[in-house]
PDB file of C-alpha atoms in Angstrom:
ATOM      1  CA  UNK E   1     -22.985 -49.220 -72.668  1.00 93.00           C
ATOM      2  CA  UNK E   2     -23.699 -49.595 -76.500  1.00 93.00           C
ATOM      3  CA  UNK E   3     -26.747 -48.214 -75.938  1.00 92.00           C
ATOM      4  CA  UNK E   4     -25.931 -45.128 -73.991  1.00 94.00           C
ATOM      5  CA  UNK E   5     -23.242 -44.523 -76.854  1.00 95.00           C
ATOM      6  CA  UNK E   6     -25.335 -44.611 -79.305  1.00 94.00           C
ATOM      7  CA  UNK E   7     -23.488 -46.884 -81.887  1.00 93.00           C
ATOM      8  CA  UNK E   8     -25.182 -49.122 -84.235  1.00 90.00           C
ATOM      9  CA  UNK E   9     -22.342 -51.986 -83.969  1.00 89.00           C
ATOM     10  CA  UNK E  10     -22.282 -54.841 -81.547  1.00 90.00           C
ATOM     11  CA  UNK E  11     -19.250 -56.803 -80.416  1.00 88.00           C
ATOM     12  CA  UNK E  12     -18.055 -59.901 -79.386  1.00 91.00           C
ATOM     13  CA  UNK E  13     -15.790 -60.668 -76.350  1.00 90.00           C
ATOM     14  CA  UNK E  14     -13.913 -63.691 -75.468  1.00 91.00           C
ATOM     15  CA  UNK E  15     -12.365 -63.722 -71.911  1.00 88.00           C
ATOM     16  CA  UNK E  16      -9.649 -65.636 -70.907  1.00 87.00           C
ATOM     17  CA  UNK E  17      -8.256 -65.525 -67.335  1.00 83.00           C
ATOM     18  CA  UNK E  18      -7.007 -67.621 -64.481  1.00 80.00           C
ATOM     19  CA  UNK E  19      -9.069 -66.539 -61.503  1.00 78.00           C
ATOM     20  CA  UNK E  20     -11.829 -69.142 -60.661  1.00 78.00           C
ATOM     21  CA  UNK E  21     -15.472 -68.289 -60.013  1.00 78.00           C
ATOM     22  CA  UNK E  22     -16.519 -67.881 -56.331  1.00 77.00           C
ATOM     23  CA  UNK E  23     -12.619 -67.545 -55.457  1.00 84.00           C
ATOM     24  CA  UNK E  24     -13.083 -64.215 -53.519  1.00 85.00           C
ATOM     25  CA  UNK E  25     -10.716 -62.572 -55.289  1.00 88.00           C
ATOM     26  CA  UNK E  26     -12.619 -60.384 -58.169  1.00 86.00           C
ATOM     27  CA  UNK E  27     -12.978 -62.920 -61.130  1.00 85.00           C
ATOM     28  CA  UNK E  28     -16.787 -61.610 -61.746  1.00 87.00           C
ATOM     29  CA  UNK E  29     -15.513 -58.326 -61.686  1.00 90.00           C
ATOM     30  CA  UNK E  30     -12.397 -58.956 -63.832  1.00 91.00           C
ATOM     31  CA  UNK E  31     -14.174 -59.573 -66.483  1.00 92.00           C
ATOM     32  CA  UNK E  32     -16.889 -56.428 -65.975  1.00 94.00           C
ATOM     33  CA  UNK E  33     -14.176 -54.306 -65.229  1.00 95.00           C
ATOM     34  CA  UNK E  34     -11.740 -56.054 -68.365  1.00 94.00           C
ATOM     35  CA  UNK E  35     -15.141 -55.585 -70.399  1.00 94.00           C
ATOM     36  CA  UNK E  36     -15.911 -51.815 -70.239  1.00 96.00           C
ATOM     37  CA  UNK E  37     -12.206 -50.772 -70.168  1.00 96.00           C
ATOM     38  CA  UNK E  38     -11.771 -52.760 -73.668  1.00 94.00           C
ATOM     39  CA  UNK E  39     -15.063 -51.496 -75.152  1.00 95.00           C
ATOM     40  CA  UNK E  40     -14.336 -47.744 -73.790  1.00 96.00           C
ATOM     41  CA  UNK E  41     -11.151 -47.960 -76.163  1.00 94.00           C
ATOM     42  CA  UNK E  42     -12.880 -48.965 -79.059  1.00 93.00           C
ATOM     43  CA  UNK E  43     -15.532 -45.881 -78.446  1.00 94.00           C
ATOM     44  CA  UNK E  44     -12.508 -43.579 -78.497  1.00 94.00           C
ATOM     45  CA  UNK E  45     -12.296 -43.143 -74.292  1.00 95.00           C
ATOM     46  CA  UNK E  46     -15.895 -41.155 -74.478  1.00 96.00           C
ATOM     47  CA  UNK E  47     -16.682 -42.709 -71.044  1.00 97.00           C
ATOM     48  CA  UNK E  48     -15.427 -41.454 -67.665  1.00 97.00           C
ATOM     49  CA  UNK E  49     -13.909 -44.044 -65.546  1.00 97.00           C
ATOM     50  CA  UNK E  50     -16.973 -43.107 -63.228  1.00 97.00           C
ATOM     51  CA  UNK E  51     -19.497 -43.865 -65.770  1.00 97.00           C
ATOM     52  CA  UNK E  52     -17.291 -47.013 -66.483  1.00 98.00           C
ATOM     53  CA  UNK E  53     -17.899 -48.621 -62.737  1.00 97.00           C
ATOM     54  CA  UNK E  54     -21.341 -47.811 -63.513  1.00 97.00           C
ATOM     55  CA  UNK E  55     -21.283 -49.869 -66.637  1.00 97.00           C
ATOM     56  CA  UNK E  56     -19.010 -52.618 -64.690  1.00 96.00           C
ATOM     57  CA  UNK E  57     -21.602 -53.233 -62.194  1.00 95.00           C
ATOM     58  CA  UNK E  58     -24.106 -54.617 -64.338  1.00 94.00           C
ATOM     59  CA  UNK E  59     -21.811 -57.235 -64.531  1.00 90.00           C
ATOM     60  CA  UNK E  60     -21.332 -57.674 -61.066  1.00 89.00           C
ATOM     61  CA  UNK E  61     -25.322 -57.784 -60.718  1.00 89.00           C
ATOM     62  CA  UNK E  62     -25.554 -60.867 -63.110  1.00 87.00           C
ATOM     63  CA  UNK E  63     -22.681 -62.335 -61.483  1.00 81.00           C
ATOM     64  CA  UNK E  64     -24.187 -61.859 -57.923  1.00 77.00           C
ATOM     65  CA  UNK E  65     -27.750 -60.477 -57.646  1.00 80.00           C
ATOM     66  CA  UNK E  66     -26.956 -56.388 -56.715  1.00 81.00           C
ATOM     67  CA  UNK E  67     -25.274 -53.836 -58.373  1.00 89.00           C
ATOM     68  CA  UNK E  68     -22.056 -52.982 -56.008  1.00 90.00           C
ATOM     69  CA  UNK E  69     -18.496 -51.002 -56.683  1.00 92.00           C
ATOM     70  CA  UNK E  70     -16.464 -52.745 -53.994  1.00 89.00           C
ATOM     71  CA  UNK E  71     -14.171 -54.393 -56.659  1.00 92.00           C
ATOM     72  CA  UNK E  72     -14.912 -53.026 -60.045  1.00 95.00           C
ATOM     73  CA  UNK E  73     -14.403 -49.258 -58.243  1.00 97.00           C
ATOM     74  CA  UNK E  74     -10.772 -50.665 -57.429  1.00 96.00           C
ATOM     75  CA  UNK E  75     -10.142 -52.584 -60.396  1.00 95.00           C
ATOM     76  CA  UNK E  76     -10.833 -49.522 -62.709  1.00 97.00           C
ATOM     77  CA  UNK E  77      -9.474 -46.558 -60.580  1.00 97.00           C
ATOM     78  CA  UNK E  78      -6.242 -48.449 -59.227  1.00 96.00           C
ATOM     79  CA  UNK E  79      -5.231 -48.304 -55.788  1.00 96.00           C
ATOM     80  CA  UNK E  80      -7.420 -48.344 -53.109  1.00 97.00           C
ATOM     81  CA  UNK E  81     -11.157 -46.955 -53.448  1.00 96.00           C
ATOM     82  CA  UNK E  82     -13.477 -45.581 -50.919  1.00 96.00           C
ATOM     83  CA  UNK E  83     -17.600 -46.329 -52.692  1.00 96.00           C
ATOM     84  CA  UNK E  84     -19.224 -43.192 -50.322  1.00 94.00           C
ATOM     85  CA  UNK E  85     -22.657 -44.627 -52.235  1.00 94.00           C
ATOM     86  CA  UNK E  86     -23.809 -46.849 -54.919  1.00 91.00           C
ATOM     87  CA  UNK E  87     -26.755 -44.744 -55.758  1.00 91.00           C
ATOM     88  CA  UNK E  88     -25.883 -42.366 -56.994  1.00 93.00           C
ATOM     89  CA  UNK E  89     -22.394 -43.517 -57.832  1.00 96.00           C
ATOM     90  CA  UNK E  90     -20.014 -41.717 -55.701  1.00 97.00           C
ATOM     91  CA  UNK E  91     -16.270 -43.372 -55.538  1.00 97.00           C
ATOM     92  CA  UNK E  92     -13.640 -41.399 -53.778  1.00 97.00           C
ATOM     93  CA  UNK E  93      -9.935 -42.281 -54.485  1.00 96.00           C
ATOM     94  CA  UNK E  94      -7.479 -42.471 -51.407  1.00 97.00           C
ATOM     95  CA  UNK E  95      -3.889 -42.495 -50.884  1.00 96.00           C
ATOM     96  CA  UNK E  96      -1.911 -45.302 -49.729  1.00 97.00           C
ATOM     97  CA  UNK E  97       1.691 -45.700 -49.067  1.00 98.00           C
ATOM     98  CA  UNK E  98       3.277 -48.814 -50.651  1.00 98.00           C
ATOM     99  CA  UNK E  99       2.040 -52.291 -49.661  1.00 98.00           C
ATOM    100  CA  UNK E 100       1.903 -55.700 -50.547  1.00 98.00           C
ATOM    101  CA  UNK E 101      -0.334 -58.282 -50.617  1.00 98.00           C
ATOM    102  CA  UNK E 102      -0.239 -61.962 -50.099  1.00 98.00           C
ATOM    103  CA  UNK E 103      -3.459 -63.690 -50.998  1.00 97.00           C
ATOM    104  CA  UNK E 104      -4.341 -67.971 -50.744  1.00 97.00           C
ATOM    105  CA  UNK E 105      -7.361 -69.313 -52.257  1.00 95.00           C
ATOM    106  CA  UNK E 106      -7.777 -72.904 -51.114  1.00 95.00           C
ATOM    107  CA  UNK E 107      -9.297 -74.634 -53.967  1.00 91.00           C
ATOM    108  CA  UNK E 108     -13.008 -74.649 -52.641  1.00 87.00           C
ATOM    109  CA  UNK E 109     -16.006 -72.360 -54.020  1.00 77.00           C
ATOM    110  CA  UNK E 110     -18.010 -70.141 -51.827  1.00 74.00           C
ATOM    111  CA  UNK E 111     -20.604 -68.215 -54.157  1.00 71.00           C
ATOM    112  CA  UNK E 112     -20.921 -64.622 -53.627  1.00 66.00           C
ATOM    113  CA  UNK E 113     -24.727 -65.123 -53.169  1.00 70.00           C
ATOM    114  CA  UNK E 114     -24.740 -67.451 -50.662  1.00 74.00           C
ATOM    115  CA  UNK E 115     -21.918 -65.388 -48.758  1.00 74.00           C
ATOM    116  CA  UNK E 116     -23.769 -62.822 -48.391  1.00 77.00           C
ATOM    117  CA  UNK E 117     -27.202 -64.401 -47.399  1.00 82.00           C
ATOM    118  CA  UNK E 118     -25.582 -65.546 -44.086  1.00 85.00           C
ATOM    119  CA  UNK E 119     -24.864 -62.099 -43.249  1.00 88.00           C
ATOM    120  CA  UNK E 120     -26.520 -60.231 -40.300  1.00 88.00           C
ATOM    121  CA  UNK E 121     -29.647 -58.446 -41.335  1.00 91.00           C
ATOM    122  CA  UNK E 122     -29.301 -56.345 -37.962  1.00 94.00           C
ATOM    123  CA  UNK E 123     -25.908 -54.594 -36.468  1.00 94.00           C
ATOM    124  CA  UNK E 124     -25.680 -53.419 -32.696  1.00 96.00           C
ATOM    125  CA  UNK E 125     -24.708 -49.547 -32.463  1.00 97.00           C
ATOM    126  CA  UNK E 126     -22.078 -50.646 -30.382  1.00 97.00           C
ATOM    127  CA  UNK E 127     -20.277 -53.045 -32.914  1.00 96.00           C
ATOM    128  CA  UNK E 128     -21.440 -50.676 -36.133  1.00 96.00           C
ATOM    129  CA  UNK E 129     -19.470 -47.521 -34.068  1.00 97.00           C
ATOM    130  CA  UNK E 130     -16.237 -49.434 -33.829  1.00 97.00           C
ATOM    131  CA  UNK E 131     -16.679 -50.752 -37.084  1.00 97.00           C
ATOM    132  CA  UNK E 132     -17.060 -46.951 -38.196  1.00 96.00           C
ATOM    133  CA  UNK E 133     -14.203 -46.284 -36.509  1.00 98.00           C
ATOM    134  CA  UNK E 134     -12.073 -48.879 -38.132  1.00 97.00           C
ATOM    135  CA  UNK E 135     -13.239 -47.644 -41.441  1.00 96.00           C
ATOM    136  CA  UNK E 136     -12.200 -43.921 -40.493  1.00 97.00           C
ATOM    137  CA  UNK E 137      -9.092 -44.881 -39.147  1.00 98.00           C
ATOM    138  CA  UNK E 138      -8.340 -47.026 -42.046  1.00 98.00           C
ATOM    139  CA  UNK E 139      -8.637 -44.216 -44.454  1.00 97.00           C
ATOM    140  CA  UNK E 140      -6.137 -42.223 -42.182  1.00 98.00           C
ATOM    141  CA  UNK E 141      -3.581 -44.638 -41.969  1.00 98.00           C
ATOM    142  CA  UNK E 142      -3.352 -45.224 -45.408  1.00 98.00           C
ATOM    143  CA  UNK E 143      -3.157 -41.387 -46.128  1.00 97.00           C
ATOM    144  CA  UNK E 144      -0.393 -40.775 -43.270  1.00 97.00           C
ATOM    145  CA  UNK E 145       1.519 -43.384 -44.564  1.00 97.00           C
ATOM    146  CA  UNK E 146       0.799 -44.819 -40.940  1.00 98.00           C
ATOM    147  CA  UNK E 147       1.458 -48.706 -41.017  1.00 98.00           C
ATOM    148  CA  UNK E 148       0.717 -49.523 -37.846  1.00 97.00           C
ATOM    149  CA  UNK E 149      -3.061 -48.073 -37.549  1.00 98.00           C
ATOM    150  CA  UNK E 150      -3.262 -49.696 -41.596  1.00 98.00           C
ATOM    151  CA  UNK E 151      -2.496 -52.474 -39.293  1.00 97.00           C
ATOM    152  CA  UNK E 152      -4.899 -52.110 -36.283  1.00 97.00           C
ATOM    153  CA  UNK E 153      -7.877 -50.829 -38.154  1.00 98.00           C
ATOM    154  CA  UNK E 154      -8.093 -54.420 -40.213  1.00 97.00           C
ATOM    155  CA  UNK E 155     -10.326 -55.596 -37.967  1.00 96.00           C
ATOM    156  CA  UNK E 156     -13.739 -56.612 -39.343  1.00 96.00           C
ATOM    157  CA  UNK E 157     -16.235 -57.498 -36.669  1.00 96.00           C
ATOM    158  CA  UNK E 158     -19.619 -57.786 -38.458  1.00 94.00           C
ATOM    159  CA  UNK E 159     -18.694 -59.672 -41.776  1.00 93.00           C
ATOM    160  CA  UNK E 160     -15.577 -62.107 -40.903  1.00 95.00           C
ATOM    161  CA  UNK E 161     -17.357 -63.071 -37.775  1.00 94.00           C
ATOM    162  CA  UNK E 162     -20.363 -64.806 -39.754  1.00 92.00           C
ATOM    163  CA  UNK E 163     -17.952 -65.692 -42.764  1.00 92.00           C
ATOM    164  CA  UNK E 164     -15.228 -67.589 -41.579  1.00 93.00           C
ATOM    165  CA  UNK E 165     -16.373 -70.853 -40.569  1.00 90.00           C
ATOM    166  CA  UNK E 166     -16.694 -71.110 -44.380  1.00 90.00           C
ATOM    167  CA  UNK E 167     -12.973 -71.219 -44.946  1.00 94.00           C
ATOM    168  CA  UNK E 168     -11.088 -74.152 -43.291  1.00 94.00           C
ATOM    169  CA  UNK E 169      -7.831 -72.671 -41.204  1.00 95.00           C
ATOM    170  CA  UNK E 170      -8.788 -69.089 -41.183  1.00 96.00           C
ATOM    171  CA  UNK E 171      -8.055 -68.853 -37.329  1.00 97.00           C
ATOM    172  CA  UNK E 172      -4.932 -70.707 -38.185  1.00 97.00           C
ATOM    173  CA  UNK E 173      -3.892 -68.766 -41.552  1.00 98.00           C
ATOM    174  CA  UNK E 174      -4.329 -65.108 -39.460  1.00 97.00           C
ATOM    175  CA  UNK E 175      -2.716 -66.085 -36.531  1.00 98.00           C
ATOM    176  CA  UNK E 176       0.624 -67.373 -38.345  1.00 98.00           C
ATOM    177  CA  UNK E 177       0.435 -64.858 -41.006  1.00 98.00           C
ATOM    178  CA  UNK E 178       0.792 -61.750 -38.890  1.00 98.00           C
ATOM    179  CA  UNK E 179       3.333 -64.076 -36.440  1.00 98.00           C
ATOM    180  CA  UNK E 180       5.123 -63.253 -39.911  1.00 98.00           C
ATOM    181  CA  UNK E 181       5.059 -59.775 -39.412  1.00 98.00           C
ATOM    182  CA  UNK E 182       1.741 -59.265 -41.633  1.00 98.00           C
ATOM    183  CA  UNK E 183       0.392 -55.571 -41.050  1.00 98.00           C
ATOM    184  CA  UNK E 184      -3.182 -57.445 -41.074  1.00 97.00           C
ATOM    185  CA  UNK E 185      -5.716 -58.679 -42.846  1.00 97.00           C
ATOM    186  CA  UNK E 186      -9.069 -60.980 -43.752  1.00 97.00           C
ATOM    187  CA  UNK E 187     -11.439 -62.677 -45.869  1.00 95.00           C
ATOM    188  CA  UNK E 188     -10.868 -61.325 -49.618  1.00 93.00           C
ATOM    189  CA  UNK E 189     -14.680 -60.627 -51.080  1.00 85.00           C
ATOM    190  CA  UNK E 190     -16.543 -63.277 -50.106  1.00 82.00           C
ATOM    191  CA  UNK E 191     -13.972 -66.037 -49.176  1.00 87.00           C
ATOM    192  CA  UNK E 192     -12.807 -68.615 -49.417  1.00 93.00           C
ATOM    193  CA  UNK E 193      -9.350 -66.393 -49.977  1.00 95.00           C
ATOM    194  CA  UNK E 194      -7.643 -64.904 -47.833  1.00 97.00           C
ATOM    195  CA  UNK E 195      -5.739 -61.720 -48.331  1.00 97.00           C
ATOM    196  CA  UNK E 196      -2.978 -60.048 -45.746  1.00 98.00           C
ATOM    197  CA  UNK E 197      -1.077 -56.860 -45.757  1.00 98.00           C
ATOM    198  CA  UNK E 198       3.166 -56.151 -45.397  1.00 98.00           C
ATOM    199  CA  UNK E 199       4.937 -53.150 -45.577  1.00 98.00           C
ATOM    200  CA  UNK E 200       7.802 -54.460 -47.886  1.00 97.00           C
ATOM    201  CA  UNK E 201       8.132 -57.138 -50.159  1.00 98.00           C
ATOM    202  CA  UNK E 202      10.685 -59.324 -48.171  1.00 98.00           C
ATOM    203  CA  UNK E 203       7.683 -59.345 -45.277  1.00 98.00           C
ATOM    204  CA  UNK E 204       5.141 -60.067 -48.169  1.00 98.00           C
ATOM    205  CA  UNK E 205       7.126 -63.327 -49.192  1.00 98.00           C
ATOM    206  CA  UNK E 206       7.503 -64.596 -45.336  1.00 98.00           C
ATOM    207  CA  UNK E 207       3.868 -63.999 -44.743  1.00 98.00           C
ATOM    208  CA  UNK E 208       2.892 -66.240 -48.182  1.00 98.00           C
ATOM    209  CA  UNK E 209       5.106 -68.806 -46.718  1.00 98.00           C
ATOM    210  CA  UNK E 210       2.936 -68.710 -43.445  1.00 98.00           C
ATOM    211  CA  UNK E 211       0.036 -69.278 -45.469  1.00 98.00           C
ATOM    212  CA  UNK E 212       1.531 -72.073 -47.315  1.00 98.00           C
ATOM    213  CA  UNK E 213       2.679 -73.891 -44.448  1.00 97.00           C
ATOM    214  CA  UNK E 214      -0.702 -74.027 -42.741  1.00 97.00           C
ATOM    215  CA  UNK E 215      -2.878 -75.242 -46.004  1.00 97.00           C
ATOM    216  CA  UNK E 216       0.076 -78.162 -46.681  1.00 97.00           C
ATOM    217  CA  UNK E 217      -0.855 -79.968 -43.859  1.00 96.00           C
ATOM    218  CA  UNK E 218      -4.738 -80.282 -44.702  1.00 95.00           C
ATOM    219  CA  UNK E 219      -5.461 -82.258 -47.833  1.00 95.00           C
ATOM    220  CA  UNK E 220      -6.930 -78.982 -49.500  1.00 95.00           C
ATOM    221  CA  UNK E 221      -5.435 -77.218 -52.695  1.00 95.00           C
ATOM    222  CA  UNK E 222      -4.616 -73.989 -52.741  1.00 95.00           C
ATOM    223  CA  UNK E 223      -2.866 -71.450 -54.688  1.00 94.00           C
ATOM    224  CA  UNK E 224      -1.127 -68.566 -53.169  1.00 96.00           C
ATOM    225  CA  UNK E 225      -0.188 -64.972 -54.970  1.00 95.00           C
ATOM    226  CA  UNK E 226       1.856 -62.067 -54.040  1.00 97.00           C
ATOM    227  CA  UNK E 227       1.668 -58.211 -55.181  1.00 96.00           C
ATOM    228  CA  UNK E 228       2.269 -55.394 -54.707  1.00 97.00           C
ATOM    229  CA  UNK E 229      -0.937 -53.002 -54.832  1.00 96.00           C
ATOM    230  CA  UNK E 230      -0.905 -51.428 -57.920  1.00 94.00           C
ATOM    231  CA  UNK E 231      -1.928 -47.639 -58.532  1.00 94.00           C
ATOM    232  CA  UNK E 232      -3.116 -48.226 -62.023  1.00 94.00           C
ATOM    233  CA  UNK E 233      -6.101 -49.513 -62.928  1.00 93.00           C
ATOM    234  CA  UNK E 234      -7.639 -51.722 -66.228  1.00 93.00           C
ATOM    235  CA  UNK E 235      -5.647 -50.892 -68.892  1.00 92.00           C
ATOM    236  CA  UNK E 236      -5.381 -51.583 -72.841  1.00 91.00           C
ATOM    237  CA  UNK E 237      -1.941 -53.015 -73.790  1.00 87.00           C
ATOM    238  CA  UNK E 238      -1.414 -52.666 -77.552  1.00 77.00           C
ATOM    239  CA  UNK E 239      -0.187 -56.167 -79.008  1.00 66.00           C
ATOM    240  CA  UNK E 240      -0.882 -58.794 -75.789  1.00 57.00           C
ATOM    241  CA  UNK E 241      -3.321 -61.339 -75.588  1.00 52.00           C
TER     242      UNK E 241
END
């Protein structure tokens, strides 16, 4: 990123942040995403936020091997994200009506790496057409503002499959959370978190319950964390730490 702007300076960046390696919920690309935004302010905003996922995910390849958007896209943009391609970097912003999420990450690590060697190198046209149509139907729900198909397209049948014998209680965790009244939901990146969907907040807090009930009766840790999804992205904030 230096390089491309042409400065002769270097800098030095000191990260502090509460999201554990391997937790499935973005902490290599907090700190690619954290990274560029920062630097970009220093260099006067001369970068695009395009050209600043670009940047991001040569983080993310350090962190995991390949160069992928799925989280820094998000993370910069705000909101939800639709990556059309990697190369050449195309990222397509969608609308969403509000929703919250609840997300647990039982204190165990599964490494991004290793998540993703397990998955299937091959994908029957039958399962990749419904999976299409999940992803298609996804992007209309959250443009209509249509809960309910939000709620029936979160169904991942080539990933979660293969994934979830890797977190203890999934089965258990899904089952009670939309029992709750969760819209849906599934394994956050690469596990071992899991993430679910509500409509309003007072759902949201009934559905992190769910999740806490399940994980106190194993003998795993676990934290659990509620939001709602944000439409703003990375941002500099003038006199924090």
């Amino acid at each position: 990123m230096l390089q491309k702007a042409g400065v002769s300076f270097g800098l030095e960046i000191e990260i502090t942040k509460h999201i554990m390696p391997g937790s499935g919920i973005g902490s290599s690309s907090a700190s690619a995403a954290g990274a560029v935004v920062a630097l970009n302010s220093l260099l006067d905003d001369r970068f695009s936020k395009l050209e600043l996922v670009d940047f991001a995910m040569e983080g993310e390849k350090l962190a995991s091997g390949s160069r992928h958007a799925d989280n820094v896209a998000p993370c910069i943009y705000g909101g939800f994200t639709l990556v059309r391609s990697a190369d050449p970097l195309d990222v397509v912003t969608l609308d969403f009506p509000p929703l919250w999420a609840a997300v647990i990450h039982p204190q165990i690590e599964v490494k991004t790496a290793e998540a993703r060697a397990i998955l299937p190198k091959e994908v029957s046209l039958k399962t990749a057409t419904r999976q299409w149509g999940n992803v298609g139907s996804l992007v209309a729900g959250l443009a209509k503002g249509a809960y309910a198909l939000i709620g029936r397209s979160l169904e991942d049948l080539i990933v979660e499959p293969v994934r979830k014998p890797l977190i203890p209680q999934f089965d258990e965790v899904k089952a009670a959370c939309l029992s709750a009244g969760a819209l849906g939901g599934g394994i956050s990146g690469s596990g071992p978190s899991i993430f679910m969907l509500s409509k309003d907040p007072e759902t949201a807090e009934k559905v992190q319950t769910a999740m806490r009930d399940v994980y106190s009766r194993t003998d795993i840790e676990f934290n659990t964390y509620l939001s709602e999804i944000s439409g703003e992205g990375v941002r500099v904030v003038a006199g924090q730490e």
